[in-house]
PDB file of C-alpha atoms and ligand atoms in Angstrom:
ATOM      1  CA  UNK A  21     108.934 106.477  90.207  1.00  0.00           C
ATOM      2  CA  UNK A  22     109.031 106.204  86.431  1.00  0.00           C
ATOM      3  CA  UNK A  23     112.048 103.861  86.222  1.00  0.00           C
ATOM      4  CA  UNK A  24     110.298 101.343  88.494  1.00  0.00           C
ATOM      5  CA  UNK A  25     107.033 101.563  86.551  1.00  0.00           C
ATOM      6  CA  UNK A  26     108.934 100.932  83.327  1.00  0.00           C
ATOM      7  CA  UNK A  27     110.630  97.892  84.871  1.00  0.00           C
ATOM      8  CA  UNK A  28     107.244  96.557  86.020  1.00  0.00           C
ATOM      9  CA  UNK A  29     105.794  97.099  82.534  1.00  0.00           C
ATOM     10  CA  UNK A  30     108.702  95.259  80.943  1.00  0.00           C
ATOM     11  CA  UNK A  31     109.320  92.429  83.386  1.00  0.00           C
ATOM     12  CA  UNK A  32     106.277  92.078  85.646  1.00  0.00           C
ATOM     13  CA  UNK A  33     104.122  89.000  85.112  1.00  0.00           C
ATOM     14  CA  UNK A  34     100.505  89.073  86.218  1.00  0.00           C
ATOM     15  CA  UNK A  35      99.463  85.846  87.928  1.00  0.00           C
ATOM     16  CA  UNK A  36      95.999  84.648  88.857  1.00  0.00           C
ATOM     17  CA  UNK A  37      94.394  86.141  91.949  1.00  0.00           C
ATOM     18  CA  UNK A  38      95.767  89.645  91.545  1.00  0.00           C
ATOM     19  CA  UNK A  39      99.399  88.761  92.136  1.00  0.00           C
ATOM     20  CA  UNK A  40     102.283  90.466  90.340  1.00  0.00           C
ATOM     21  CA  UNK A  41     105.457  88.447  89.847  1.00  0.00           C
ATOM     22  CA  UNK A  42     108.581  90.610  89.885  1.00  0.00           C
ATOM     23  CA  UNK A  43     111.228  88.040  90.650  1.00  0.00           C
ATOM     24  CA  UNK A  44     113.640  89.345  87.980  1.00  0.00           C
ATOM     25  CA  UNK A  45     114.466  92.457  90.030  1.00  0.00           C
ATOM     26  CA  UNK A  46     112.811  92.446  93.476  1.00  0.00           C
ATOM     27  CA  UNK A  47     111.675  89.135  94.966  1.00  0.00           C
ATOM     28  CA  UNK A  48     114.383  86.713  93.870  1.00  0.00           C
ATOM     29  CA  UNK A  49     117.028  88.184  91.574  1.00  0.00           C
ATOM     30  CA  UNK A  50     117.788  91.759  92.661  1.00  0.00           C
ATOM     31  CA  UNK A  51     118.581  94.763  90.451  1.00  0.00           C
ATOM     32  CA  UNK A  52     121.017  96.657  92.667  1.00  0.00           C
ATOM     33  CA  UNK A  53     121.059  99.807  90.530  1.00  0.00           C
ATOM     34  CA  UNK A  54     117.281 100.021  90.610  1.00  0.00           C
ATOM     35  CA  UNK A  55     117.363  99.378  94.382  1.00  0.00           C
ATOM     36  CA  UNK A  56     119.756 102.305  94.793  1.00  0.00           C
ATOM     37  CA  UNK A  57     117.355 104.548  92.846  1.00  0.00           C
ATOM     38  CA  UNK A  58     114.571 103.391  95.160  1.00  0.00           C
ATOM     39  CA  UNK A  59     116.716 104.202  98.168  1.00  0.00           C
ATOM     40  CA  UNK A  60     117.282 107.680  96.748  1.00  0.00           C
ATOM     41  CA  UNK A  61     113.536 108.130  96.143  1.00  0.00           C
ATOM     42  CA  UNK A  62     112.724 107.153  99.753  1.00  0.00           C
ATOM     43  CA  UNK A  63     115.481 109.465 101.015  1.00  0.00           C
ATOM     44  CA  UNK A  64     113.916 112.372  99.089  1.00  0.00           C
ATOM     45  CA  UNK A  65     110.382 111.557 100.268  1.00  0.00           C
ATOM     46  CA  UNK A  66     111.269 111.126 103.946  1.00  0.00           C
ATOM     47  CA  UNK A  67     114.374 113.318 104.238  1.00  0.00           C
ATOM     48  CA  UNK A  68     112.574 115.920 106.347  1.00  0.00           C
ATOM     49  CA  UNK A  69     110.626 113.454 108.518  1.00  0.00           C
ATOM     50  CA  UNK A  70     113.164 113.241 111.346  1.00  0.00           C
ATOM     51  CA  UNK A  71     113.792 109.544 110.777  1.00  0.00           C
ATOM     52  CA  UNK A  72     116.340 107.886 113.093  1.00  0.00           C
ATOM     53  CA  UNK A  73     116.035 104.273 111.946  1.00  0.00           C
ATOM     54  CA  UNK A  74     114.758 102.213 109.049  1.00  0.00           C
ATOM     55  CA  UNK A  75     112.883  98.974 109.591  1.00  0.00           C
ATOM     56  CA  UNK A  76     111.641  96.256 107.289  1.00  0.00           C
ATOM     57  CA  UNK A  77     110.776  92.558 107.440  1.00  0.00           C
ATOM     58  CA  UNK A  78     112.781  89.803 105.843  1.00  0.00           C
ATOM     59  CA  UNK A  79     113.347  88.890 103.118  1.00  0.00           C
ATOM     60  CA  UNK A  80     112.317  91.042 100.148  1.00  0.00           C
ATOM     61  CA  UNK A  81     112.081  94.292 102.073  1.00  0.00           C
ATOM     62  CA  UNK A  82     115.776  94.174 102.924  1.00  0.00           C
ATOM     63  CA  UNK A  83     117.206  95.309  99.575  1.00  0.00           C
ATOM     64  CA  UNK A  84     115.189  98.538  99.204  1.00  0.00           C
ATOM     65  CA  UNK A  85     115.432  99.241 102.959  1.00  0.00           C
ATOM     66  CA  UNK A  86     119.204  98.946 103.058  1.00  0.00           C
ATOM     67  CA  UNK A  87     119.562 101.307 100.090  1.00  0.00           C
ATOM     68  CA  UNK A  88     117.298 103.868 101.772  1.00  0.00           C
ATOM     69  CA  UNK A  89     119.364 103.467 104.943  1.00  0.00           C
ATOM     70  CA  UNK A  90     122.565 104.020 102.993  1.00  0.00           C
ATOM     71  CA  UNK A  91     121.228 107.134 101.277  1.00  0.00           C
ATOM     72  CA  UNK A  92     119.880 108.540 104.555  1.00  0.00           C
ATOM     73  CA  UNK A  93     122.936 107.587 106.595  1.00  0.00           C
ATOM     74  CA  UNK A  94     120.836 105.646 109.102  1.00  0.00           C
ATOM     75  CA  UNK A  95     120.843 102.166 110.611  1.00  0.00           C
ATOM     76  CA  UNK A  96     118.447  99.573 109.203  1.00  0.00           C
ATOM     77  CA  UNK A  97     116.966  96.690 111.165  1.00  0.00           C
ATOM     78  CA  UNK A  98     114.879  93.900 109.690  1.00  0.00           C
ATOM     79  CA  UNK A  99     112.246  92.012 111.632  1.00  0.00           C
ATOM     80  CA  UNK A 100     112.814  88.274 111.500  1.00  0.00           C
ATOM     81  CA  UNK A 101     110.166  85.737 110.682  1.00  0.00           C
ATOM     82  CA  UNK A 102     111.917  82.880 112.413  1.00  0.00           C
ATOM     83  CA  UNK A 103     113.567  83.240 115.753  1.00  0.00           C
ATOM     84  CA  UNK A 104     117.277  82.865 115.381  1.00  0.00           C
ATOM     85  CA  UNK A 105     119.245  80.542 117.660  1.00  0.00           C
ATOM     86  CA  UNK A 106     121.213  83.423 119.054  1.00  0.00           C
ATOM     87  CA  UNK A 107     118.183  85.628 119.551  1.00  0.00           C
ATOM     88  CA  UNK A 108     115.902  84.142 122.169  1.00  0.00           C
ATOM     89  CA  UNK A 109     115.248  86.715 124.833  1.00  0.00           C
ATOM     90  CA  UNK A 110     114.526  90.424 124.978  1.00  0.00           C
ATOM     91  CA  UNK A 111     112.444  90.413 121.824  1.00  0.00           C
ATOM     92  CA  UNK A 112     109.502  92.401 120.596  1.00  0.00           C
ATOM     93  CA  UNK A 113     107.125  89.955 118.918  1.00  0.00           C
ATOM     94  CA  UNK A 114     103.932  90.500 116.919  1.00  0.00           C
ATOM     95  CA  UNK A 115     101.665  88.129 115.050  1.00  0.00           C
ATOM     96  CA  UNK A 116     101.021  88.939 111.396  1.00  0.00           C
ATOM     97  CA  UNK A 117      98.205  87.318 109.465  1.00  0.00           C
ATOM     98  CA  UNK A 118      98.709  86.974 105.717  1.00  0.00           C
ATOM     99  CA  UNK A 119      95.554  86.796 103.607  1.00  0.00           C
ATOM    100  CA  UNK A 120      97.636  85.963 100.550  1.00  0.00           C
ATOM    101  CA  UNK A 121      99.221  82.975 102.270  1.00  0.00           C
ATOM    102  CA  UNK A 122      96.300  82.243 104.613  1.00  0.00           C
ATOM    103  CA  UNK A 123      98.634  81.802 107.538  1.00  0.00           C
ATOM    104  CA  UNK A 124      99.745  83.558 110.656  1.00  0.00           C
ATOM    105  CA  UNK A 125     103.400  84.174 111.327  1.00  0.00           C
ATOM    106  CA  UNK A 126     105.396  85.907 114.017  1.00  0.00           C
ATOM    107  CA  UNK A 127     107.817  88.739 113.440  1.00  0.00           C
ATOM    108  CA  UNK A 128     110.452  89.600 116.008  1.00  0.00           C
ATOM    109  CA  UNK A 129     112.961  92.370 116.628  1.00  0.00           C
ATOM    110  CA  UNK A 130     115.566  92.403 119.365  1.00  0.00           C
ATOM    111  CA  UNK A 131     114.861  95.063 121.984  1.00  0.00           C
ATOM    112  CA  UNK A 132     118.376  96.379 121.624  1.00  0.00           C
ATOM    113  CA  UNK A 133     117.691  97.691 118.119  1.00  0.00           C
ATOM    114  CA  UNK A 134     114.690  99.926 118.879  1.00  0.00           C
ATOM    115  CA  UNK A 135     114.666 102.637 121.471  1.00  0.00           C
ATOM    116  CA  UNK A 136     112.147 104.936 123.009  1.00  0.00           C
ATOM    117  CA  UNK A 137     112.348 108.160 121.007  1.00  0.00           C
ATOM    118  CA  UNK A 138     113.312 106.473 117.747  1.00  0.00           C
ATOM    119  CA  UNK A 139     111.438 107.716 114.675  1.00  0.00           C
ATOM    120  CA  UNK A 140     111.129 104.719 112.430  1.00  0.00           C
ATOM    121  CA  UNK A 141     110.641 104.621 108.674  1.00  0.00           C
ATOM    122  CA  UNK A 142     109.012 101.292 107.783  1.00  0.00           C
ATOM    123  CA  UNK A 143     109.866 100.029 104.304  1.00  0.00           C
ATOM    124  CA  UNK A 144     108.452  97.005 102.492  1.00  0.00           C
ATOM    125  CA  UNK A 145     108.453  95.568  98.987  1.00  0.00           C
ATOM    126  CA  UNK A 146     104.681  95.085  98.609  1.00  0.00           C
ATOM    127  CA  UNK A 147     101.644  96.608 100.262  1.00  0.00           C
ATOM    128  CA  UNK A 148      98.613  94.357  99.862  1.00  0.00           C
ATOM    129  CA  UNK A 149      96.407  94.086 102.942  1.00  0.00           C
ATOM    130  CA  UNK A 150      98.792  96.028 105.116  1.00  0.00           C
ATOM    131  CA  UNK A 151      99.203  93.382 107.785  1.00  0.00           C
ATOM    132  CA  UNK A 152     103.004  93.223 107.612  1.00  0.00           C
ATOM    133  CA  UNK A 153     103.291  97.017 107.917  1.00  0.00           C
ATOM    134  CA  UNK A 154     100.773  97.102 110.777  1.00  0.00           C
ATOM    135  CA  UNK A 155     102.701  94.341 112.576  1.00  0.00           C
ATOM    136  CA  UNK A 156     105.907  96.333 112.264  1.00  0.00           C
ATOM    137  CA  UNK A 157     104.118  99.473 113.460  1.00  0.00           C
ATOM    138  CA  UNK A 158     102.939  97.577 116.561  1.00  0.00           C
ATOM    139  CA  UNK A 159     106.530  96.566 117.276  1.00  0.00           C
ATOM    140  CA  UNK A 160     107.587 100.220 116.978  1.00  0.00           C
ATOM    141  CA  UNK A 161     104.855 101.136 119.464  1.00  0.00           C
ATOM    142  CA  UNK A 162     105.918  98.361 121.858  1.00  0.00           C
ATOM    143  CA  UNK A 163     109.355  99.965 121.915  1.00  0.00           C
ATOM    144  CA  UNK A 164     107.912 103.369 122.798  1.00  0.00           C
ATOM    145  CA  UNK A 165     109.158 104.645 119.448  1.00  0.00           C
ATOM    146  CA  UNK A 166     107.193 106.418 116.714  1.00  0.00           C
ATOM    147  CA  UNK A 167     106.393 105.568 113.112  1.00  0.00           C
ATOM    148  CA  UNK A 168     107.777 108.410 110.985  1.00  0.00           C
ATOM    149  CA  UNK A 169     106.257 106.989 107.814  1.00  0.00           C
ATOM    150  CA  UNK A 170     105.754 103.935 105.649  1.00  0.00           C
ATOM    151  CA  UNK A 171     107.583 103.577 102.333  1.00  0.00           C
ATOM    152  CA  UNK A 172     106.429 100.920  99.895  1.00  0.00           C
ATOM    153  CA  UNK A 173     107.987  99.780  96.639  1.00  0.00           C
ATOM    154  CA  UNK A 174     104.834  98.392  94.971  1.00  0.00           C
ATOM    155  CA  UNK A 175     101.385  99.191  96.323  1.00  0.00           C
ATOM    156  CA  UNK A 176      98.407  97.167  95.168  1.00  0.00           C
ATOM    157  CA  UNK A 177      95.940  99.998  95.497  1.00  0.00           C
ATOM    158  CA  UNK A 178      93.001  97.700  94.775  1.00  0.00           C
ATOM    159  CA  UNK A 179      93.591  95.979  98.127  1.00  0.00           C
ATOM    160  CA  UNK A 180      92.836  97.315 101.587  1.00  0.00           C
ATOM    161  CA  UNK A 181      96.353  98.048 102.885  1.00  0.00           C
ATOM    162  CA  UNK A 182      96.756 101.756 102.132  1.00  0.00           C
ATOM    163  CA  UNK A 183      93.327 102.562 103.589  1.00  0.00           C
ATOM    164  CA  UNK A 184      94.102 100.709 106.821  1.00  0.00           C
ATOM    165  CA  UNK A 185      97.445 102.463 107.278  1.00  0.00           C
ATOM    166  CA  UNK A 186      96.027 105.922 106.508  1.00  0.00           C
ATOM    167  CA  UNK A 187      93.179 105.266 108.943  1.00  0.00           C
ATOM    168  CA  UNK A 188      95.778 104.684 111.685  1.00  0.00           C
ATOM    169  CA  UNK A 189      97.273 108.078 110.860  1.00  0.00           C
ATOM    170  CA  UNK A 190     100.400 106.891 109.069  1.00  0.00           C
ATOM    171  CA  UNK A 191     101.972 108.659 106.114  1.00  0.00           C
ATOM    172  CA  UNK A 192     102.231 106.173 103.234  1.00  0.00           C
ATOM    173  CA  UNK A 193     104.441 106.781 100.184  1.00  0.00           C
ATOM    174  CA  UNK A 194     104.575 104.162  97.435  1.00  0.00           C
ATOM    175  CA  UNK A 195     107.022 104.257  94.525  1.00  0.00           C
ATOM    176  CA  UNK A 196     104.553 102.495  92.214  1.00  0.00           C
ATOM    177  CA  UNK A 197     100.796 102.254  92.737  1.00  0.00           C
ATOM    178  CA  UNK A 198      98.870  99.612  90.860  1.00  0.00           C
ATOM    179  CA  UNK A 199      95.188 100.282  90.277  1.00  0.00           C
ATOM    180  CA  UNK A 200      94.429  96.948  88.659  1.00  0.00           C
ATOM    181  CA  UNK A 201      95.902  93.663  87.498  1.00  0.00           C
ATOM    182  CA  UNK A 202      92.721  92.670  85.677  1.00  0.00           C
ATOM    183  CA  UNK A 203      92.914  90.831  82.352  1.00  0.00           C
ATOM    184  CA  UNK A 204      96.593  90.070  82.884  1.00  0.00           C
ATOM    185  CA  UNK A 205      97.445  93.744  82.477  1.00  0.00           C
ATOM    186  CA  UNK A 206      99.171  96.170  84.853  1.00  0.00           C
ATOM    187  CA  UNK A 207      97.324  99.490  85.192  1.00  0.00           C
ATOM    188  CA  UNK A 208      98.948 102.150  87.365  1.00  0.00           C
ATOM    189  CA  UNK A 209      96.983 104.626  89.503  1.00  0.00           C
TER     190      UNK A 209
HETATM  191  P1  LIG B 328     100.173  92.414 103.600  1.00  0.00           P
HETATM  192  O1  LIG B 328     101.352  92.309 104.512  1.00  0.00           O
HETATM  193  O2  LIG B 328     100.147  93.720 102.846  1.00  0.00           O
HETATM  194  O3  LIG B 328      98.875  92.132 104.314  1.00  0.00           O
HETATM  195  O4  LIG B 328     100.388  91.331 102.464  1.00  0.00           O
HETATM  196  P2  LIG B 328     100.090  89.766 102.395  1.00  0.00           P
HETATM  197  O5  LIG B 328     100.103  89.190 103.758  1.00  0.00           O
HETATM  198  O6  LIG B 328      98.895  89.594 101.554  1.00  0.00           O
HETATM  199  O7  LIG B 328     101.405  89.293 101.623  1.00  0.00           O
HETATM  200  C1  LIG B 328     102.117  88.129 101.987  1.00  0.00           C
HETATM  201  C2  LIG B 328     103.388  88.047 101.202  1.00  0.00           C
HETATM  202  O8  LIG B 328     103.096  88.142  99.810  1.00  0.00           O
HETATM  203  C3  LIG B 328     104.412  89.146 101.454  1.00  0.00           C
HETATM  204  O9  LIG B 328     105.684  88.637 101.169  1.00  0.00           O
HETATM  205  C4  LIG B 328     104.053  90.174 100.377  1.00  0.00           C
HETATM  206  O10 LIG B 328     105.144  91.024 100.093  1.00  0.00           O
HETATM  207  C5  LIG B 328     103.741  89.268  99.239  1.00  0.00           C
HETATM  208  N1  LIG B 328     102.838  89.807  98.219  1.00  0.00           N
HETATM  209  C6  LIG B 328     101.578  90.268  98.350  1.00  0.00           C
HETATM  210  N2  LIG B 328     101.064  90.570  97.152  1.00  0.00           N
HETATM  211  C7  LIG B 328     102.038  90.311  96.245  1.00  0.00           C
HETATM  212  C8  LIG B 328     102.122  90.426  94.824  1.00  0.00           C
HETATM  213  O11 LIG B 328     101.178  90.817  94.109  1.00  0.00           O
HETATM  214  N3  LIG B 328     103.296  90.050  94.263  1.00  0.00           N
HETATM  215  C9  LIG B 328     104.361  89.602  94.978  1.00  0.00           C
HETATM  216  N4  LIG B 328     105.465  89.271  94.317  1.00  0.00           N
HETATM  217  N5  LIG B 328     104.322  89.476  96.326  1.00  0.00           N
HETATM  218  C10 LIG B 328     103.160  89.834  96.918  1.00  0.00           C
HETATM  219  P3  LIG B 328     106.495  87.784 102.210  1.00  0.00           P
HETATM  220  O12 LIG B 328     105.770  86.542 102.565  1.00  0.00           O
HETATM  221  O13 LIG B 328     106.811  88.668 103.359  1.00  0.00           O
HETATM  222  O14 LIG B 328     107.752  87.330 101.411  1.00  0.00           O
HETATM  223  P4  LIG B 328     109.193  87.923 101.191  1.00  0.00           P
HETATM  224  O15 LIG B 328     109.310  89.279 101.803  1.00  0.00           O
HETATM  225  O16 LIG B 328     110.105  86.955 101.822  1.00  0.00           O
HETATM  226  O17 LIG B 328     109.317  88.007  99.703  1.00  0.00           O
HETATM  227 NA1  LIG B 329     107.352  89.954  99.561  1.00  0.00          NA
HETATM  228 NA1  LIG B 330     107.879  91.894 102.268  1.00  0.00          NA
END
């Protein structure tokens, strides 16, 4: 997606350790117009995939996921990282290990929002090692539903995530694929 790549070129800041800071439009402040274009791009990519529901994980996946849901006319559910007070039973729960943060967290989705037979499009802001997407895919499986595909805003193609998801048989579509962040410079695939 050329508009997204241009935004990354203009506003992305390369941090140490292969991390791209994009807090001006994705991870803190949000560019709603750009999000809507992303939603349209996901709708075009997955329009024929028989998707019945869109799923992401809080917090930064929510903006692109909700725009895709709007464009596709589908419900969107986000996995929570902390159990809410009003959400204590009838949950699907999976552990997700983050290499970037060196910590394990739990993601949960209420059983009432995923059904057997659902075809779920998983959307996330970043794909690094793939653990968040794999955790969501395990929740989809717990529900007896199917993963229709995985849509990513920014893929760090120099990390293992894409390979792991492809190996599991998932279709992965990323709006921007970054080959390298070496020398403080963004190089796209
Ligand atoms: P993985 O799911 O692909 O294995 O990724 P990992 O655990 O390494 O990533 C942990 C968190 O860091 C995730 O956000 C992920 O989106 C984010 N992240 C990974 N690489 C980058 C990067 O280069 N730049 C930025 N900006 N974020 C990156 P999170 O903890 O779920 O936070 P949020 O969704 O609340 O923003
Ligand atoms: Na994130
Ligand atoms: Na995320």
